[in-house]
């Protein structure tokens, strides 16, 4: 049994980056009745991680955890993946868009979840960057409590948004952005809870 708010209004979201933050964001968006397109070029740093500090998980390879997360996303449906690097962003009327080598797509919202890699492609729409807070990171995007950037309808999460580089924290930041977008789309605070079965009363 679910305790969620009504899932009628919808929106399409382009997520740039299919690692810990971007995939978690997509999962929560799908559960809120929204659709997403994930652009990813397979450079997640989870490939180098063995997770001993993900609360409640036995030590697990980063890639195995990500495979399980992607399987959960596939079950909920509503998200597709394009294996390409996004090269620029653009604004078009009420929509926001991305370009890659073969694609030019628009959406209601964009979520940037590109990890520690170069964020220069965000400069085509003037996203505000700041010096990175942790080692190995090129730049951080300035965000508010919901992951909103200085450009309307464009959000960021995970390492690129300055969150500490641990899978559980980056996954949480992606989920948080999704809850913020869902709340905006639905016009009320989005609650995503599944209830445990009631104890047998007989
Ligand atoms: C050696 C090592 C060990 C680690 N050990 C641990 C650990 O023990 N515990 C722990 O919690 N964390 C660990 N981590 C960190 C953990 O992997 C990261 O915190 C987490 O993956 C960050 O999530 P993210 O979504 O921000 O970035 P990522 O998971 O790196 O995902 C970013 C994704 O964006 C994609 N991308 C980037 N730019 C573009 C673009 N322009 N277009 C399309 N796609 C793009 C990349 O291909 C990538 O798939 C470790 C990391 C390393 C390197």
mmCIF file of C-alpha atoms and ligand atoms in Angstrom:
data_model
loop_
_atom_site.group_PDB
_atom_site.id
_atom_site.type_symbol
_atom_site.label_atom_id
_atom_site.label_comp_id
_atom_site.label_asym_id
_atom_site.label_seq_id
_atom_site.Cartn_x
_atom_site.Cartn_y
_atom_site.Cartn_z
ATOM 1 C CA UNK A 1 0.000 0.000 0.000
ATOM 2 C CA UNK A 2 1.343 3.452 -0.892
ATOM 3 C CA UNK A 3 1.060 6.751 0.923
ATOM 4 C CA UNK A 4 1.847 9.152 -1.933
ATOM 5 C CA UNK A 5 0.308 12.363 -3.178
ATOM 6 C CA UNK A 6 -1.797 12.126 -6.383
ATOM 7 C CA UNK A 7 0.292 11.414 -9.481
ATOM 8 C CA UNK A 8 -1.661 13.134 -12.276
ATOM 9 C CA UNK A 9 0.320 16.172 -13.529
ATOM 10 C CA UNK A 10 3.504 15.228 -15.306
ATOM 11 C CA UNK A 11 6.663 16.691 -16.816
ATOM 12 C CA UNK A 12 9.643 15.489 -18.826
ATOM 13 C CA UNK A 13 13.133 15.868 -17.379
ATOM 14 C CA UNK A 14 16.502 15.500 -19.104
ATOM 15 C CA UNK A 15 19.142 14.190 -16.696
ATOM 16 C CA UNK A 16 22.782 14.642 -17.678
ATOM 17 C CA UNK A 17 24.785 11.881 -16.008
ATOM 18 C CA UNK A 18 23.628 8.375 -15.119
ATOM 19 C CA UNK A 19 25.749 7.684 -12.031
ATOM 20 C CA UNK A 20 24.704 7.681 -8.370
ATOM 21 C CA UNK A 21 22.946 11.067 -8.343
ATOM 22 C CA UNK A 22 21.381 11.070 -11.831
ATOM 23 C CA UNK A 23 19.985 7.527 -11.668
ATOM 24 C CA UNK A 24 18.550 8.072 -8.172
ATOM 25 C CA UNK A 25 16.931 11.275 -9.421
ATOM 26 C CA UNK A 26 15.366 9.369 -12.349
ATOM 27 C CA UNK A 27 14.004 6.679 -10.012
ATOM 28 C CA UNK A 28 12.250 9.233 -7.796
ATOM 29 C CA UNK A 29 10.936 11.154 -10.837
ATOM 30 C CA UNK A 30 9.448 7.957 -12.292
ATOM 31 C CA UNK A 31 7.801 7.159 -8.960
ATOM 32 C CA UNK A 32 6.272 10.655 -9.059
ATOM 33 C CA UNK A 33 4.732 9.960 -12.478
ATOM 34 C CA UNK A 34 7.269 11.913 -14.528
ATOM 35 C CA UNK A 35 9.379 10.794 -17.460
ATOM 36 C CA UNK A 36 13.092 11.283 -17.983
ATOM 37 C CA UNK A 37 15.826 10.919 -20.565
ATOM 38 C CA UNK A 38 19.264 10.210 -19.113
ATOM 39 C CA UNK A 39 22.330 11.157 -21.161
ATOM 40 C CA UNK A 40 25.394 9.269 -19.973
ATOM 41 C CA UNK A 41 28.788 8.384 -21.434
ATOM 42 C CA UNK A 42 29.730 5.699 -18.907
ATOM 43 C CA UNK A 43 32.416 7.505 -16.895
ATOM 44 C CA UNK A 44 30.912 7.071 -13.410
ATOM 45 C CA UNK A 45 33.523 6.920 -10.668
ATOM 46 C CA UNK A 46 31.424 4.156 -9.085
ATOM 47 C CA UNK A 47 33.447 1.848 -11.373
ATOM 48 C CA UNK A 48 36.398 2.404 -9.049
ATOM 49 C CA UNK A 49 34.507 2.143 -5.760
ATOM 50 C CA UNK A 50 33.826 -0.650 -3.317
ATOM 51 C CA UNK A 51 31.137 0.599 -0.986
ATOM 52 C CA UNK A 52 31.739 -0.180 2.703
ATOM 53 C CA UNK A 53 29.940 2.920 3.961
ATOM 54 C CA UNK A 54 26.527 2.704 2.306
ATOM 55 C CA UNK A 55 24.240 2.430 5.363
ATOM 56 C CA UNK A 56 22.574 -0.965 5.597
ATOM 57 C CA UNK A 57 24.434 -2.543 2.657
ATOM 58 C CA UNK A 58 27.001 -5.317 3.005
ATOM 59 C CA UNK A 59 30.237 -4.237 1.203
ATOM 60 C CA UNK A 60 29.294 -4.007 -2.464
ATOM 61 C CA UNK A 61 31.111 -3.008 -5.636
ATOM 62 C CA UNK A 62 29.966 0.406 -6.870
ATOM 63 C CA UNK A 63 29.103 -1.047 -10.280
ATOM 64 C CA UNK A 64 26.936 -3.760 -8.695
ATOM 65 C CA UNK A 65 25.010 -1.207 -6.655
ATOM 66 C CA UNK A 66 24.494 0.934 -9.790
ATOM 67 C CA UNK A 67 23.284 -2.124 -11.755
ATOM 68 C CA UNK A 68 20.708 -2.817 -9.016
ATOM 69 C CA UNK A 69 19.625 0.835 -9.026
ATOM 70 C CA UNK A 70 19.209 0.763 -12.828
ATOM 71 C CA UNK A 71 17.177 -2.441 -12.537
ATOM 72 C CA UNK A 72 14.850 -0.745 -10.024
ATOM 73 C CA UNK A 73 14.485 2.187 -12.420
ATOM 74 C CA UNK A 74 13.647 -0.135 -15.324
ATOM 75 C CA UNK A 75 10.912 -1.751 -13.196
ATOM 76 C CA UNK A 76 9.226 1.575 -12.429
ATOM 77 C CA UNK A 77 9.433 2.593 -16.123
ATOM 78 C CA UNK A 78 9.297 6.099 -17.635
ATOM 79 C CA UNK A 79 13.052 6.612 -18.087
ATOM 80 C CA UNK A 80 15.201 6.041 -21.175
ATOM 81 C CA UNK A 81 18.964 6.328 -21.587
ATOM 82 C CA UNK A 82 21.008 7.799 -24.435
ATOM 83 C CA UNK A 83 24.685 6.822 -24.466
ATOM 84 C CA UNK A 84 26.131 10.188 -25.482
ATOM 85 C CA UNK A 85 27.977 13.104 -23.965
ATOM 86 C CA UNK A 86 26.020 16.358 -23.714
ATOM 87 C CA UNK A 87 28.011 19.177 -25.307
ATOM 88 C CA UNK A 88 25.789 22.218 -24.667
ATOM 89 C CA UNK A 89 22.568 23.508 -23.093
ATOM 90 C CA UNK A 90 20.052 25.935 -24.591
ATOM 91 C CA UNK A 91 16.853 27.775 -23.608
ATOM 92 C CA UNK A 92 13.851 27.773 -25.972
ATOM 93 C CA UNK A 93 10.602 29.469 -24.886
ATOM 94 C CA UNK A 94 9.295 27.667 -21.799
ATOM 95 C CA UNK A 95 11.571 24.702 -22.357
ATOM 96 C CA UNK A 96 15.212 23.890 -21.691
ATOM 97 C CA UNK A 97 17.321 21.729 -23.966
ATOM 98 C CA UNK A 98 20.543 19.826 -24.536
ATOM 99 C CA UNK A 99 22.692 19.015 -27.526
ATOM 100 C CA UNK A 100 24.951 16.031 -28.082
ATOM 101 C CA UNK A 101 26.702 14.655 -31.160
ATOM 102 C CA UNK A 102 23.436 13.337 -32.693
ATOM 103 C CA UNK A 103 20.636 14.776 -30.506
ATOM 104 C CA UNK A 104 18.920 18.103 -29.878
ATOM 105 C CA UNK A 105 16.201 17.547 -27.247
ATOM 106 C CA UNK A 106 14.014 19.832 -25.137
ATOM 107 C CA UNK A 107 12.300 19.158 -21.788
ATOM 108 C CA UNK A 108 10.468 20.909 -18.952
ATOM 109 C CA UNK A 109 13.488 20.582 -16.657
ATOM 110 C CA UNK A 110 17.171 19.627 -16.821
ATOM 111 C CA UNK A 111 19.105 17.995 -13.980
ATOM 112 C CA UNK A 112 22.913 18.123 -14.199
ATOM 113 C CA UNK A 113 24.508 15.116 -12.430
ATOM 114 C CA UNK A 114 27.873 14.927 -14.152
ATOM 115 C CA UNK A 115 30.078 14.069 -11.164
ATOM 116 C CA UNK A 116 33.644 15.364 -11.073
ATOM 117 C CA UNK A 117 34.014 15.925 -14.823
ATOM 118 C CA UNK A 118 34.288 19.192 -16.735
ATOM 119 C CA UNK A 119 31.178 21.396 -16.438
ATOM 120 C CA UNK A 120 32.117 23.843 -19.236
ATOM 121 C CA UNK A 121 29.133 22.732 -21.364
ATOM 122 C CA UNK A 122 26.862 24.505 -18.835
ATOM 123 C CA UNK A 123 28.294 27.888 -19.822
ATOM 124 C CA UNK A 124 26.165 28.123 -22.989
ATOM 125 C CA UNK A 125 23.280 29.199 -20.692
ATOM 126 C CA UNK A 126 25.377 30.932 -18.020
ATOM 127 C CA UNK A 127 25.065 28.460 -15.124
ATOM 128 C CA UNK A 128 26.864 29.902 -12.093
ATOM 129 C CA UNK A 129 29.978 27.910 -11.159
ATOM 130 C CA UNK A 130 32.227 28.155 -8.130
ATOM 131 C CA UNK A 131 35.543 26.682 -7.033
ATOM 132 C CA UNK A 132 35.235 22.985 -6.111
ATOM 133 C CA UNK A 133 34.968 22.084 -2.424
ATOM 134 C CA UNK A 134 36.758 18.722 -2.744
ATOM 135 C CA UNK A 135 39.807 17.257 -4.511
ATOM 136 C CA UNK A 136 39.721 15.811 -8.063
ATOM 137 C CA UNK A 137 36.702 17.966 -9.013
ATOM 138 C CA UNK A 138 36.917 20.541 -11.828
ATOM 139 C CA UNK A 139 34.132 22.937 -10.764
ATOM 140 C CA UNK A 140 30.969 23.067 -8.681
ATOM 141 C CA UNK A 141 27.586 24.402 -9.753
ATOM 142 C CA UNK A 142 26.024 26.807 -7.257
ATOM 143 C CA UNK A 143 22.675 25.380 -6.046
ATOM 144 C CA UNK A 144 20.042 26.098 -3.403
ATOM 145 C CA UNK A 145 18.545 23.623 -0.912
ATOM 146 C CA UNK A 146 16.486 21.959 -3.696
ATOM 147 C CA UNK A 147 19.361 21.821 -6.185
ATOM 148 C CA UNK A 148 18.059 24.776 -8.221
ATOM 149 C CA UNK A 149 20.732 26.672 -10.179
ATOM 150 C CA UNK A 150 20.625 30.353 -11.154
ATOM 151 C CA UNK A 151 18.854 29.375 -14.418
ATOM 152 C CA UNK A 152 15.125 28.615 -14.066
ATOM 153 C CA UNK A 153 14.222 24.930 -14.673
ATOM 154 C CA UNK A 154 17.833 23.747 -14.442
ATOM 155 C CA UNK A 155 18.942 21.801 -11.351
ATOM 156 C CA UNK A 156 22.134 20.034 -10.266
ATOM 157 C CA UNK A 157 22.978 17.252 -7.813
ATOM 158 C CA UNK A 158 25.802 14.959 -6.726
ATOM 159 C CA UNK A 159 29.494 15.796 -6.812
ATOM 160 C CA UNK A 160 29.103 18.516 -9.473
ATOM 161 C CA UNK A 161 26.765 20.359 -7.082
ATOM 162 C CA UNK A 162 29.319 20.217 -4.268
ATOM 163 C CA UNK A 163 27.942 17.234 -2.331
ATOM 164 C CA UNK A 164 30.558 15.057 -0.597
ATOM 165 C CA UNK A 165 31.704 12.242 -2.864
ATOM 166 C CA UNK A 166 29.990 9.262 -1.245
ATOM 167 C CA UNK A 167 27.398 7.220 -3.092
ATOM 168 C CA UNK A 168 24.700 7.492 -0.410
ATOM 169 C CA UNK A 169 25.039 11.284 -0.192
ATOM 170 C CA UNK A 170 25.022 11.805 -3.980
ATOM 171 C CA UNK A 171 22.088 9.411 -4.427
ATOM 172 C CA UNK A 172 20.209 11.351 -1.749
ATOM 173 C CA UNK A 173 20.932 14.666 -3.420
ATOM 174 C CA UNK A 174 19.499 13.318 -6.707
ATOM 175 C CA UNK A 175 16.385 12.067 -4.928
ATOM 176 C CA UNK A 176 16.051 15.460 -3.220
ATOM 177 C CA UNK A 177 16.071 17.289 -6.587
ATOM 178 C CA UNK A 178 13.367 14.912 -7.843
ATOM 179 C CA UNK A 179 11.165 15.610 -4.804
ATOM 180 C CA UNK A 180 11.628 19.355 -5.398
ATOM 181 C CA UNK A 181 10.637 19.087 -9.079
ATOM 182 C CA UNK A 182 7.707 16.783 -8.231
ATOM 183 C CA UNK A 183 6.476 19.260 -5.608
ATOM 184 C CA UNK A 184 6.662 22.078 -8.160
ATOM 185 C CA UNK A 185 4.859 20.055 -10.858
ATOM 186 C CA UNK A 186 2.147 18.776 -8.509
ATOM 187 C CA UNK A 187 1.697 22.127 -6.739
ATOM 188 C CA UNK A 188 2.034 20.567 -3.280
ATOM 189 C CA UNK A 189 4.824 18.926 -1.267
ATOM 190 C CA UNK A 190 5.523 15.549 -2.879
ATOM 191 C CA UNK A 191 5.409 12.590 -0.461
ATOM 192 C CA UNK A 192 6.814 9.240 -1.651
ATOM 193 C CA UNK A 193 6.161 6.592 1.015
ATOM 194 C CA UNK A 194 5.328 2.911 0.723
ATOM 195 C CA UNK A 195 3.622 1.434 3.777
ATOM 196 C CA UNK A 196 4.579 -1.875 5.349
ATOM 197 C CA UNK A 197 1.871 -4.566 5.247
ATOM 198 C CA UNK A 198 -0.460 -4.377 8.271
ATOM 199 C CA UNK A 199 0.238 -7.057 10.920
ATOM 200 C CA UNK A 200 -2.113 -10.049 10.683
ATOM 201 C CA UNK A 201 -4.982 -9.346 13.186
ATOM 202 C CA UNK A 202 -6.410 -12.902 13.215
HETATM 203 C C1 LIG B 1 38.618 5.236 -6.140
HETATM 204 C C2 LIG B 1 37.248 5.631 -5.641
HETATM 205 C C3 LIG B 1 36.728 4.988 -4.534
HETATM 206 C C4 LIG B 1 35.468 5.353 -4.042
HETATM 207 N N1 LIG B 1 35.012 4.717 -2.926
HETATM 208 C C5 LIG B 1 33.811 5.071 -2.407
HETATM 209 C C6 LIG B 1 33.329 4.443 -1.230
HETATM 210 O O1 LIG B 1 33.972 3.566 -0.654
HETATM 211 N N2 LIG B 1 32.115 4.826 -0.752
HETATM 212 C C7 LIG B 1 31.366 5.789 -1.355
HETATM 213 O O2 LIG B 1 30.269 6.076 -0.894
HETATM 214 N N3 LIG B 1 31.816 6.409 -2.472
HETATM 215 C C8 LIG B 1 33.014 6.074 -2.999
HETATM 216 N N4 LIG B 1 33.483 6.717 -4.125
HETATM 217 C C9 LIG B 1 32.726 7.890 -4.628
HETATM 218 C C10 LIG B 1 31.413 7.584 -5.379
HETATM 219 O O3 LIG B 1 31.673 6.723 -6.463
HETATM 220 C C11 LIG B 1 30.853 8.939 -5.841
HETATM 221 O O4 LIG B 1 30.579 9.730 -4.691
HETATM 222 C C12 LIG B 1 29.574 8.867 -6.663
HETATM 223 O O5 LIG B 1 29.715 8.005 -7.756
HETATM 224 C C13 LIG B 1 29.257 10.281 -7.174
HETATM 225 O O6 LIG B 1 28.021 10.251 -7.849
HETATM 226 P P1 LIG B 1 27.706 11.302 -9.013
HETATM 227 O O7 LIG B 1 26.410 10.876 -9.592
HETATM 228 O O8 LIG B 1 27.861 12.675 -8.525
HETATM 229 O O9 LIG B 1 28.868 11.060 -10.108
HETATM 230 P P2 LIG B 1 29.180 9.758 -10.964
HETATM 231 O O10 LIG B 1 28.682 8.538 -10.285
HETATM 232 O O11 LIG B 1 30.627 9.813 -11.322
HETATM 233 O O12 LIG B 1 28.289 9.927 -12.276
HETATM 234 C C14 LIG B 1 28.508 10.971 -13.194
HETATM 235 C C15 LIG B 1 28.049 10.478 -14.572
HETATM 236 O O13 LIG B 1 27.919 11.612 -15.443
HETATM 237 C C16 LIG B 1 28.321 11.236 -16.734
HETATM 238 N N5 LIG B 1 28.675 12.473 -17.461
HETATM 239 C C17 LIG B 1 29.587 13.420 -17.110
HETATM 240 N N6 LIG B 1 29.591 14.435 -18.001
HETATM 241 C C18 LIG B 1 28.658 14.108 -18.935
HETATM 242 C C19 LIG B 1 28.177 14.761 -20.111
HETATM 243 N N7 LIG B 1 28.649 15.956 -20.503
HETATM 244 N N8 LIG B 1 27.222 14.143 -20.855
HETATM 245 C C20 LIG B 1 26.702 12.922 -20.449
HETATM 246 N N9 LIG B 1 27.119 12.280 -19.330
HETATM 247 C C21 LIG B 1 28.076 12.869 -18.589
HETATM 248 C C22 LIG B 1 29.501 10.295 -16.527
HETATM 249 O O14 LIG B 1 29.682 9.453 -17.649
HETATM 250 C C23 LIG B 1 29.058 9.544 -15.263
HETATM 251 O O15 LIG B 1 28.424 8.311 -15.581
HETATM 252 C C24 LIG B 1 34.720 6.373 -4.664
HETATM 253 C C25 LIG B 1 35.232 6.996 -5.799
HETATM 254 C C26 LIG B 1 36.482 6.640 -6.273
HETATM 255 C C27 LIG B 1 37.034 7.356 -7.471
#
